């Protein structure tokens, strides 16, 4: 039986794609070596720089975000290099596993999954590394599994205080274009991101922004690479071209997305996400439930992970909301599997959509017999209006 | 500045068009005299019959609903004919004016705009017409200006009790495919409808369903007609063609719409609209406001017209909700201009979209300083879950 | 079995709709009474004026071209009025029948279907009408059934030479935006056109452009009208609105179409059609076949009607080309049924598409065993390059 | 100035994307971990098997074809492994360079770029390798730079005759779904392909089909890999999921493409490409020019590379055709740069589109003052009809 009305895709990415972008993606493919393509390519490469806030290089891969994680590492490091990572949650853990798989020696500062990376611990760790064997510090900006945000500018200062030359790499796959981000100002060497979150595109594109220091590292880095190699891209990119066939139609969408973000204004986009995060947390509190992120000031505007009361399955709850209210919520991952569900409130989103989303959760809690107070939606509305 | 997220188009039509239909409409136009078109045309004509619940003729016009109103009259009546109409609201009044403009003698049973047509009054009126000078009884099924529903089956019985031979004409422009409707079973002679309401299409198509009795009347009716003439359509329609160039791309959309309605099941569609109407009224009551329709059992599942407290401008309120919450609500028309606003909850719509809509109203009432109780959204959610 | 590749829709309208327009039409419908709509409506109304080359009123109907024919007559004439028409072909004949059906006294200057209207005959006819009983002269600009063009500016001069006050009405349904047309400069009182030809839209919109004289006639004209009545439109149109629900999504397409025409430049559009007409005729001559239009200088750039040798069925030939080469050609209508086929070369069209079209004809002639010389395509290419 | 009509994208891939696929790609993105996605994923994975003609594993990457080249090698080989490749043209050369970049010892059997791989030379080379140090034989099926086809079934027999255990890898990026291909029957271990050629999709997806033997090799292969690792995919793929976020919207398009290919019938698709290749070569001969592929029976149905007379720049010619006839042709690559141009006649293509394409070339030759005979188009038409 057909379900009427719009599905609410409220996982923390992919976010629902706006019609303008779907329409852009549906335009006819053109010759990726022809003169018209150069305009598309340059617009994409230059447009992305305004989003990463960088005047350095941005690289676009026809690939998922996982590919851009790999690209960041293989372009700059050599087998056996030590890499410092911070356990903010599931995705930080996956990035560490990937590093290990590539032959790096990845070291974790453990975390409790309830906040962002801790600059002080990073500083302390680096301070121990007198011989500068650690070649990179890798931090997840917006940890999609927990809804916590790492203070990237502070981590940069911590590295500087430790006087450590390690490259600074940040995954803002789910943060970019939703949360304030400043590749250059914050002194990030490699930023990793993807298309299907704040950029409002379908999945299929991912990105590296790379500082001059990172590009220099590329020249000596010995990890095996070909598809991901920045060195092959720099030349063709200058004229808007790519060393292999780019994902043309997704680039159309990317260009539309960058326009849309600037039409709203990046600061407005960030404020909107912050406001929605606050309203979502007000709802969670009103329900008498707990937000996974327990570190004040580090709660994400992109998603809110919510702990269910003991003895209740978050996945059963999610199945109920999907069936009854046609809304997709994010699941709990690894350590918090079945214990939390995640509400995505990112991308092309507004107040009424947030209320609808929270109503789906509140009515779902009732439907699934999860103990809770009513009034979450009302609390969010009070916050919004 | 770009507004993020989806606009909520909550006027009582056009309703928001689902992606499947937009995609269908965006397909390439074909030769309207070629063999492939016959399939498109037959599918549209036969599909519509399942929606009107008729085995008689259905006519499709490239025109707005106003055109189909005119078609119903010019196809069956002659200059000076007396026509009985019932003042359910603004649209009944417009139809009467149209009849007068065409040279008919239209007579109104007055109404207070707070309910549907009254079968007993119609019976009494007809009973007076011993000489059967009244040639047609015209009733609006779902009065879009008030949110009241006329009891069509009861009106039929009233005509029959009066033993009156007048043609029975019903405007269900905003009722069809949202409210139960049965052209054949209810003995309607001409049903008028349009594309942009329950059928979920953009405006641009309108329809007549016509009984054998209506088609017989066409042969002697003397009102001037050409574009609207059923007689020119019957022949070509048999093979799926039209006497003049049809609006091919809207027909693509119509065929998709009929499929979607049957995938959901017409009875489910009707139940959904009824449920949403009830939840909307629960919200209005919780706000301490008044629903315009005051006749129990005749409240519409398509829209809810809400009276604002004296001294408050409904249009100012609507402008506020549009600006702050990106939601379009319907305005009050003629007699109730500025006094009521209308909430559309029709077409491709679901529970969470309704909550969002009601949240837009509730937050808008606050924003516009209209005195009200909070809790309308909560009341609707209680009703829905 | 699926046919690969693009269908060639080479009937003389609807013409193949370009992707930009399909994409525009597929955008979400908006509130036709809201502030955003005013921009859409004004852009459409003002845009059309640049295409009709008029600073007077343009009216947009959600209707086929047949509706706009009717609108031109009912808005300006009264029952029994004499109307002079010129038999350029099938569509002129249909317009005459429509006039008669509306109760007008339509008089034909007979023609042989092999050229446009003859200004001298019109002048002579009018000169006989000393009492000015003839209220309108109606001429088809581009006769879609024959591929002949009437010299509109010359007809105007003929009316003037006869010192006759009749309204001058022109059907340029298939000429507008393909052939030069100047409503104001040529002193036309009512111009009739439609969306699905040079404007490159799907069918569903039609137009009247009306002079001040025509608007004045509207005030006294007694033909019954409501849907078509200009008087109801003038007011709302001033602000970009319409008296009844407009076909919003087709208006999106119209606005895109007008942009596209100006991006190419109207004069370039006209030159392109002229060039393609000449190349098509070169092909016909090379095949040893005959072009239906026999009047030099009046051959259409929109379509070319081709006579098949005696004893060969044009419809059988068209069925063969459709089956074997996936190309739709236009059929012969009424007097020339089965005797001619029509090649549409209008709308969003270019040199290579024309060669493909002519190749479809040439290979079809071979396939259908119609006696002909090869070399038509080659002749057209010589003309084009 | 806007160019009217359709652009002809006649490079040998990306091929023009049919509307059905663009429309599919433009549908809303869904939850890649939700129940509805499983249907999309399984349909894609199983659908592709019918195109590769394999009952073994198929892997789908959000990546360009270059990525799938890399995947084939890193999944099955170890650093320093010897790999035998055949120099069919530019793309075989690129694949070799990629292998070297990955640390493999790639060895070339040289070729003259005028035919496919020579099975006898491969057999002889392998026969020399008594110790079976060669771990893989890599052949390009349809060499996109030359328009020559390698006899894959014969290469398989050659390897077997040499009794050599090397893995057999085939790049059919531009051959799949245009030319007959049989992964299982021809005993291929790894087949590499991409989305933007015979599959009629935009670029952005690439594929590996892998035999049981290849999967076994994966377990011991030591080349560094993560994104490309089949081992991570096998499990999730069983249920229609992927280990990282897939390119959902391109998968929608892939599913549509597979349906379309089967609606036409794969054998009909192959016959159509063969017929178009033959017609294109007939045109080239009639122009008095030379086809680059000089090996009878190995000419491609996907593209035709054409040598320009000495002293004429192929790129200048291509720029002329693009400017004057809005057609994109492929350029000559590396060894044949400036000497040849390539006509793509692949994907969603039909007879009239081929004639248009060849007309673009013929009129371009005239425009660019390249000495040639006219009559190429006529020769192709004779072949086609």
Short mmCIF file of N, CA and C in Angstrom, two decimals, chain B residues 6-7 9 11 13-19 22-23 25-35 62-68 70 74 79 98 101-103 196-197 201-204 222-229 231-232 243-250 318 322 328-329 331, chain C residues 6-7 9 11 13-19 22-23 25-35 62-68 70 74 79 98 101-103 196-197 201-204 222-229 231-232 243-250 318 322 328-329 331:
data_model
loop_
_atom_site.label_atom_id
_atom_site.label_comp_id
_atom_site.label_asym_id
_atom_site.label_seq_id
_atom_site.Cartn_x
_atom_site.Cartn_y
_atom_site.Cartn_z
N UNK B 6 11.48 22.85 2.74
CA UNK B 6 10.30 22.84 1.88
C UNK B 6 9.29 23.88 2.30
N UNK B 7 8.75 24.54 1.32
CA UNK B 7 7.57 25.36 1.54
C UNK B 7 6.39 24.45 1.86
N UNK B 9 2.64 24.20 1.27
CA UNK B 9 1.57 24.77 0.45
C UNK B 9 0.24 24.26 1.00
N UNK B 11 -2.79 25.75 1.20
CA UNK B 11 -4.05 26.31 0.73
C UNK B 11 -4.91 25.12 0.30
N UNK B 13 -5.87 23.91 -2.21
CA UNK B 13 -5.67 23.65 -3.61
C UNK B 13 -5.24 24.89 -4.36
N UNK B 14 -4.27 24.75 -5.27
CA UNK B 14 -3.53 23.55 -5.59
C UNK B 14 -2.85 22.97 -4.36
N UNK B 15 -2.87 21.64 -4.30
CA UNK B 15 -2.12 20.96 -3.25
C UNK B 15 -0.71 20.68 -3.77
N UNK B 16 0.20 20.42 -2.83
CA UNK B 16 1.59 20.15 -3.24
C UNK B 16 1.63 18.93 -4.14
N UNK B 17 2.34 19.05 -5.23
CA UNK B 17 2.37 17.97 -6.23
C UNK B 17 3.49 16.99 -5.86
N UNK B 18 3.16 15.70 -5.73
CA UNK B 18 4.22 14.72 -5.39
C UNK B 18 5.24 14.57 -6.52
N UNK B 19 6.44 14.18 -6.13
CA UNK B 19 7.54 14.06 -7.10
C UNK B 19 7.20 13.14 -8.27
N UNK B 22 5.27 15.18 -10.71
CA UNK B 22 6.12 16.19 -11.36
C UNK B 22 7.03 15.52 -12.38
N UNK B 23 7.54 14.37 -12.02
CA UNK B 23 8.43 13.65 -12.92
C UNK B 23 7.67 13.18 -14.16
N UNK B 25 5.03 14.59 -15.47
CA UNK B 25 4.72 15.77 -16.28
C UNK B 25 5.93 16.25 -17.06
N UNK B 26 7.09 15.97 -16.53
CA UNK B 26 8.33 16.41 -17.17
C UNK B 26 8.81 15.50 -18.28
N UNK B 27 8.02 14.50 -18.65
CA UNK B 27 8.43 13.63 -19.76
C UNK B 27 8.15 14.30 -21.11
N UNK B 28 8.85 13.83 -22.12
CA UNK B 28 8.75 14.44 -23.44
C UNK B 28 7.32 14.33 -24.01
N UNK B 29 6.86 15.41 -24.61
CA UNK B 29 5.57 15.45 -25.31
C UNK B 29 5.61 14.53 -26.53
N UNK B 30 4.48 13.86 -26.81
CA UNK B 30 4.44 12.99 -28.00
C UNK B 30 3.35 13.47 -28.97
N UNK B 31 3.32 12.83 -30.12
CA UNK B 31 2.34 13.15 -31.17
C UNK B 31 0.94 12.79 -30.67
N UNK B 32 0.09 13.80 -30.54
CA UNK B 32 -1.25 13.56 -30.00
C UNK B 32 -2.18 12.89 -31.00
N UNK B 33 -1.68 12.62 -32.19
CA UNK B 33 -2.47 11.86 -33.17
C UNK B 33 -1.83 10.49 -33.45
N UNK B 34 -0.73 10.19 -32.79
CA UNK B 34 -0.02 8.95 -33.07
C UNK B 34 -0.52 7.79 -32.24
N UNK B 35 -0.06 6.58 -32.57
CA UNK B 35 -0.57 5.37 -31.89
C UNK B 35 -0.24 5.32 -30.41
N UNK B 62 -8.49 20.81 -21.32
CA UNK B 62 -7.32 21.62 -20.97
C UNK B 62 -7.87 22.97 -20.52
N UNK B 63 -8.14 23.10 -19.24
CA UNK B 63 -8.80 24.30 -18.71
C UNK B 63 -8.76 24.25 -17.20
N UNK B 64 -9.05 25.35 -16.57
CA UNK B 64 -9.21 25.37 -15.12
C UNK B 64 -10.59 24.87 -14.75
N UNK B 65 -10.86 24.73 -13.46
CA UNK B 65 -12.16 24.25 -13.00
C UNK B 65 -13.30 25.16 -13.42
N UNK B 66 -13.02 26.45 -13.50
CA UNK B 66 -14.02 27.41 -13.97
C UNK B 66 -14.55 27.02 -15.35
N UNK B 67 -13.66 26.53 -16.17
CA UNK B 67 -14.06 26.08 -17.50
C UNK B 67 -15.02 24.90 -17.42
N UNK B 68 -14.75 23.98 -16.50
CA UNK B 68 -15.62 22.80 -16.39
C UNK B 68 -16.98 23.17 -15.80
N UNK B 70 -18.47 26.00 -16.55
CA UNK B 70 -19.14 26.53 -17.73
C UNK B 70 -19.58 25.39 -18.64
N UNK B 74 -23.30 24.91 -20.28
CA UNK B 74 -23.56 25.18 -21.71
C UNK B 74 -23.88 23.90 -22.47
N UNK B 79 -30.75 29.21 -23.16
CA UNK B 79 -30.88 30.57 -22.62
C UNK B 79 -32.19 30.73 -21.86
N UNK B 98 -21.67 32.88 -12.80
CA UNK B 98 -21.31 32.37 -14.11
C UNK B 98 -22.58 31.98 -14.88
N UNK B 101 -24.26 34.99 -16.11
CA UNK B 101 -23.50 35.58 -17.21
C UNK B 101 -23.80 34.84 -18.52
N UNK B 102 -24.09 33.56 -18.40
CA UNK B 102 -24.39 32.76 -19.60
C UNK B 102 -25.85 32.92 -20.04
N UNK B 103 -26.61 33.70 -19.28
CA UNK B 103 -27.99 33.95 -19.68
C UNK B 103 -29.00 33.00 -19.05
N UNK B 196 -6.18 20.00 -9.57
CA UNK B 196 -5.17 20.51 -8.65
C UNK B 196 -5.51 20.34 -7.17
N UNK B 197 -6.42 19.43 -6.88
CA UNK B 197 -6.82 19.26 -5.48
C UNK B 197 -6.50 17.81 -5.08
N UNK B 201 -2.43 17.06 -9.00
CA UNK B 201 -1.77 17.59 -10.19
C UNK B 201 -1.63 19.10 -10.09
N UNK B 202 -0.78 19.69 -10.91
CA UNK B 202 -0.84 21.14 -11.09
C UNK B 202 -2.18 21.51 -11.73
N UNK B 203 -2.60 22.76 -11.62
CA UNK B 203 -3.80 23.17 -12.33
C UNK B 203 -3.58 23.12 -13.83
N UNK B 204 -4.69 23.00 -14.56
CA UNK B 204 -4.59 23.00 -16.02
C UNK B 204 -5.50 21.99 -16.69
N UNK B 222 -29.44 24.77 -25.98
CA UNK B 222 -29.20 25.79 -26.99
C UNK B 222 -28.15 26.82 -26.59
N UNK B 223 -27.58 26.72 -25.41
CA UNK B 223 -26.51 27.67 -25.08
C UNK B 223 -25.38 27.50 -26.08
N UNK B 224 -24.82 28.64 -26.46
CA UNK B 224 -23.72 28.63 -27.42
C UNK B 224 -22.53 27.87 -26.86
N UNK B 225 -21.92 27.00 -27.66
CA UNK B 225 -20.74 26.26 -27.18
C UNK B 225 -19.93 25.73 -28.35
N UNK B 226 -18.67 25.65 -28.15
CA UNK B 226 -17.80 25.00 -29.15
C UNK B 226 -16.69 24.24 -28.43
N UNK B 227 -15.80 25.00 -27.79
CA UNK B 227 -14.69 24.36 -27.07
C UNK B 227 -15.20 23.34 -26.07
N UNK B 228 -16.29 23.65 -25.40
CA UNK B 228 -16.77 22.81 -24.30
C UNK B 228 -17.70 21.69 -24.76
N UNK B 229 -17.98 21.63 -26.05
CA UNK B 229 -19.07 20.76 -26.50
C UNK B 229 -18.71 19.28 -26.37
N UNK B 231 -20.35 16.89 -27.52
CA UNK B 231 -20.69 16.16 -28.74
C UNK B 231 -19.47 15.94 -29.63
N UNK B 232 -18.53 16.90 -29.57
CA UNK B 232 -17.33 16.77 -30.40
C UNK B 232 -16.33 15.78 -29.80
N UNK B 243 -10.68 16.07 -29.72
CA UNK B 243 -10.97 16.82 -30.93
C UNK B 243 -9.99 17.97 -31.17
N UNK B 244 -9.32 18.42 -30.13
CA UNK B 244 -8.27 19.43 -30.32
C UNK B 244 -7.08 19.00 -29.47
N UNK B 245 -5.96 19.69 -29.63
CA UNK B 245 -4.73 19.24 -28.98
C UNK B 245 -4.89 19.19 -27.46
N UNK B 246 -4.73 18.03 -26.88
CA UNK B 246 -4.89 17.92 -25.41
C UNK B 246 -3.60 18.36 -24.71
N UNK B 247 -3.73 18.57 -23.40
CA UNK B 247 -2.57 18.99 -22.61
C UNK B 247 -1.77 17.74 -22.21
N UNK B 248 -1.06 17.21 -23.20
CA UNK B 248 -0.42 15.90 -23.10
C UNK B 248 0.32 15.67 -21.79
N UNK B 249 1.16 16.63 -21.40
CA UNK B 249 2.01 16.39 -20.23
C UNK B 249 1.21 16.33 -18.94
N UNK B 250 0.11 17.09 -18.87
CA UNK B 250 -0.74 16.98 -17.69
C UNK B 250 -1.47 15.64 -17.68
N UNK B 318 -1.96 35.53 8.03
CA UNK B 318 -1.42 34.68 6.96
C UNK B 318 -0.07 35.20 6.45
N UNK B 322 3.44 33.12 6.60
CA UNK B 322 4.21 32.91 5.37
C UNK B 322 5.64 33.40 5.57
N UNK B 328 1.94 28.56 3.26
CA UNK B 328 0.84 29.30 2.62
C UNK B 328 -0.48 28.77 3.13
N UNK B 329 -1.27 29.63 3.72
CA UNK B 329 -2.62 29.27 4.14
C UNK B 329 -3.61 29.97 3.23
N UNK B 331 -6.93 32.21 2.15
CA UNK B 331 -7.55 33.42 2.69
C UNK B 331 -9.07 33.27 2.81
N UNK C 6 16.52 8.67 -29.31
CA UNK C 6 15.46 9.66 -29.24
C UNK C 6 14.46 9.47 -30.36
N UNK C 7 13.20 9.60 -30.00
CA UNK C 7 12.15 9.73 -30.99
C UNK C 7 12.29 11.10 -31.67
N UNK C 9 10.16 13.87 -33.11
CA UNK C 9 8.77 14.36 -33.15
C UNK C 9 8.71 15.46 -34.20
N UNK C 11 6.21 16.36 -36.31
CA UNK C 11 4.93 16.90 -36.74
C UNK C 11 5.03 18.42 -36.58
N UNK C 13 3.97 20.51 -34.76
CA UNK C 13 3.52 20.89 -33.45
C UNK C 13 2.53 19.89 -32.90
N UNK C 14 2.63 19.55 -31.60
CA UNK C 14 3.66 20.00 -30.67
C UNK C 14 5.06 19.68 -31.19
N UNK C 15 5.96 20.63 -30.94
CA UNK C 15 7.37 20.38 -31.25
C UNK C 15 8.02 19.77 -30.01
N UNK C 16 9.17 19.14 -30.22
CA UNK C 16 9.87 18.50 -29.10
C UNK C 16 10.22 19.57 -28.05
N UNK C 17 9.94 19.27 -26.82
CA UNK C 17 10.14 20.24 -25.74
C UNK C 17 11.58 20.12 -25.22
N UNK C 18 12.33 21.23 -25.20
CA UNK C 18 13.71 21.16 -24.70
C UNK C 18 13.76 20.85 -23.19
N UNK C 19 14.85 20.24 -22.78
CA UNK C 19 15.00 19.83 -21.38
C UNK C 19 14.80 20.98 -20.40
N UNK C 22 11.13 21.35 -19.91
CA UNK C 22 10.56 20.22 -19.15
C UNK C 22 10.94 20.33 -17.68
N UNK C 23 12.16 20.73 -17.45
CA UNK C 23 12.63 20.87 -16.09
C UNK C 23 11.87 21.99 -15.36
N UNK C 25 8.86 23.02 -16.01
CA UNK C 25 7.48 22.57 -15.80
C UNK C 25 7.39 21.61 -14.62
N UNK C 26 8.47 20.91 -14.37
CA UNK C 26 8.49 19.92 -13.29
C UNK C 26 8.76 20.52 -11.91
N UNK C 27 8.80 21.84 -11.81
CA UNK C 27 9.01 22.45 -10.50
C UNK C 27 7.70 22.47 -9.69
N UNK C 28 7.83 22.56 -8.40
CA UNK C 28 6.67 22.50 -7.51
C UNK C 28 5.68 23.65 -7.77
N UNK C 29 4.41 23.33 -7.77
CA UNK C 29 3.34 24.31 -7.91
C UNK C 29 3.31 25.22 -6.68
N UNK C 30 2.99 26.49 -6.89
CA UNK C 30 2.91 27.43 -5.75
C UNK C 30 1.50 28.02 -5.64
N UNK C 31 1.29 28.77 -4.59
CA UNK C 31 0.02 29.44 -4.32
C UNK C 31 -0.24 30.51 -5.39
N UNK C 32 -1.28 30.31 -6.18
CA UNK C 32 -1.55 31.24 -7.29
C UNK C 32 -2.14 32.57 -6.80
N UNK C 33 -2.33 32.70 -5.49
CA UNK C 33 -2.76 33.99 -4.94
C UNK C 33 -1.67 34.61 -4.06
N UNK C 34 -0.53 33.95 -3.94
CA UNK C 34 0.52 34.42 -3.06
C UNK C 34 1.46 35.41 -3.74
N UNK C 35 2.32 36.04 -2.94
CA UNK C 35 3.20 37.10 -3.50
C UNK C 35 4.21 36.57 -4.52
N UNK C 62 -5.56 28.85 -19.86
CA UNK C 62 -5.27 27.42 -19.72
C UNK C 62 -6.20 26.71 -20.68
N UNK C 63 -5.76 26.47 -21.89
CA UNK C 63 -6.63 25.94 -22.95
C UNK C 63 -5.76 25.61 -24.16
N UNK C 64 -6.32 24.86 -25.08
CA UNK C 64 -5.63 24.61 -26.34
C UNK C 64 -5.83 25.81 -27.27
N UNK C 65 -5.20 25.78 -28.42
CA UNK C 65 -5.32 26.86 -29.39
C UNK C 65 -6.76 27.07 -29.85
N UNK C 66 -7.50 25.99 -29.93
CA UNK C 66 -8.91 26.07 -30.31
C UNK C 66 -9.67 27.02 -29.39
N UNK C 67 -9.32 26.96 -28.13
CA UNK C 67 -9.94 27.86 -27.16
C UNK C 67 -9.63 29.32 -27.46
N UNK C 68 -8.39 29.58 -27.85
CA UNK C 68 -8.01 30.96 -28.14
C UNK C 68 -8.67 31.47 -29.42
N UNK C 70 -11.71 30.59 -30.25
CA UNK C 70 -13.05 30.93 -29.77
C UNK C 70 -13.01 32.25 -29.01
N UNK C 74 -15.56 35.41 -29.53
CA UNK C 74 -16.63 35.72 -28.57
C UNK C 74 -16.36 37.02 -27.83
N UNK C 79 -23.88 37.92 -32.14
CA UNK C 79 -24.55 36.90 -32.96
C UNK C 79 -24.96 37.47 -34.31
N UNK C 98 -15.96 26.92 -36.59
CA UNK C 98 -16.13 27.35 -35.22
C UNK C 98 -16.96 28.63 -35.17
N UNK C 101 -20.48 27.86 -35.75
CA UNK C 101 -21.06 27.20 -34.58
C UNK C 101 -21.42 28.22 -33.51
N UNK C 102 -20.67 29.30 -33.47
CA UNK C 102 -20.93 30.34 -32.48
C UNK C 102 -22.05 31.29 -32.93
N UNK C 103 -22.56 31.08 -34.13
CA UNK C 103 -23.66 31.91 -34.59
C UNK C 103 -23.23 33.11 -35.42
N UNK C 196 2.47 25.19 -28.02
CA UNK C 196 3.17 23.94 -28.35
C UNK C 196 3.90 23.95 -29.69
N UNK C 197 4.15 25.13 -30.22
CA UNK C 197 4.80 25.21 -31.53
C UNK C 197 6.14 25.93 -31.35
N UNK C 201 6.72 24.70 -25.83
CA UNK C 201 6.09 24.14 -24.63
C UNK C 201 5.21 22.95 -24.99
N UNK C 202 4.84 22.16 -24.00
CA UNK C 202 3.75 21.20 -24.22
C UNK C 202 2.46 21.96 -24.49
N UNK C 203 1.46 21.33 -25.07
CA UNK C 203 0.17 21.99 -25.24
C UNK C 203 -0.49 22.21 -23.88
N UNK C 204 -1.37 23.21 -23.85
CA UNK C 204 -2.10 23.49 -22.61
C UNK C 204 -2.28 24.97 -22.32
N UNK C 222 -21.77 40.87 -28.12
CA UNK C 222 -22.87 40.21 -27.41
C UNK C 222 -22.78 38.70 -27.42
N UNK C 223 -21.76 38.13 -28.04
CA UNK C 223 -21.64 36.67 -27.98
C UNK C 223 -21.45 36.26 -26.51
N UNK C 224 -22.11 35.18 -26.15
CA UNK C 224 -22.04 34.66 -24.77
C UNK C 224 -20.60 34.29 -24.43
N UNK C 225 -20.15 34.69 -23.25
CA UNK C 225 -18.78 34.33 -22.86
C UNK C 225 -18.61 34.45 -21.35
N UNK C 226 -17.76 33.64 -20.82
CA UNK C 226 -17.41 33.79 -19.42
C UNK C 226 -15.94 33.43 -19.22
N UNK C 227 -15.62 32.14 -19.44
CA UNK C 227 -14.23 31.70 -19.30
C UNK C 227 -13.29 32.54 -20.14
N UNK C 228 -13.75 32.86 -21.35
CA UNK C 228 -12.86 33.54 -22.30
C UNK C 228 -12.86 35.05 -22.16
N UNK C 229 -13.66 35.57 -21.27
CA UNK C 229 -13.89 37.02 -21.27
C UNK C 229 -12.66 37.82 -20.84
N UNK C 231 -12.59 40.86 -20.24
CA UNK C 231 -12.94 41.90 -19.26
C UNK C 231 -12.62 41.45 -17.84
N UNK C 232 -12.71 40.15 -17.60
CA UNK C 232 -12.43 39.63 -16.26
C UNK C 232 -10.93 39.56 -15.98
N UNK C 243 -8.06 35.60 -13.11
CA UNK C 243 -9.37 35.53 -12.45
C UNK C 243 -9.72 34.12 -11.99
N UNK C 244 -9.11 33.12 -12.58
CA UNK C 244 -9.31 31.73 -12.09
C UNK C 244 -7.94 31.06 -12.06
N UNK C 245 -7.89 29.88 -11.47
CA UNK C 245 -6.60 29.22 -11.25
C UNK C 245 -5.84 29.02 -12.57
N UNK C 246 -4.68 29.62 -12.69
CA UNK C 246 -3.91 29.47 -13.94
C UNK C 246 -3.15 28.13 -13.94
N UNK C 247 -2.66 27.77 -15.11
CA UNK C 247 -1.89 26.52 -15.25
C UNK C 247 -0.44 26.80 -14.86
N UNK C 248 -0.24 26.94 -13.56
CA UNK C 248 1.03 27.43 -13.00
C UNK C 248 2.28 26.79 -13.63
N UNK C 249 2.29 25.47 -13.70
CA UNK C 249 3.52 24.81 -14.16
C UNK C 249 3.82 25.08 -15.62
N UNK C 250 2.78 25.25 -16.43
CA UNK C 250 3.04 25.62 -17.82
C UNK C 250 3.53 27.06 -17.91
N UNK C 318 3.84 7.27 -43.69
CA UNK C 318 4.13 7.76 -42.34
C UNK C 318 4.22 6.61 -41.33
N UNK C 322 7.53 5.74 -39.10
CA UNK C 322 7.43 5.66 -37.64
C UNK C 322 7.97 4.32 -37.15
N UNK C 328 7.98 10.74 -36.13
CA UNK C 328 6.57 11.08 -36.36
C UNK C 328 6.49 12.22 -37.35
N UNK C 329 5.81 12.01 -38.45
CA UNK C 329 5.56 13.06 -39.43
C UNK C 329 4.09 13.42 -39.37
N UNK C 331 0.30 14.26 -40.79
CA UNK C 331 -0.55 13.68 -41.85
C UNK C 331 -1.18 14.78 -42.71
#
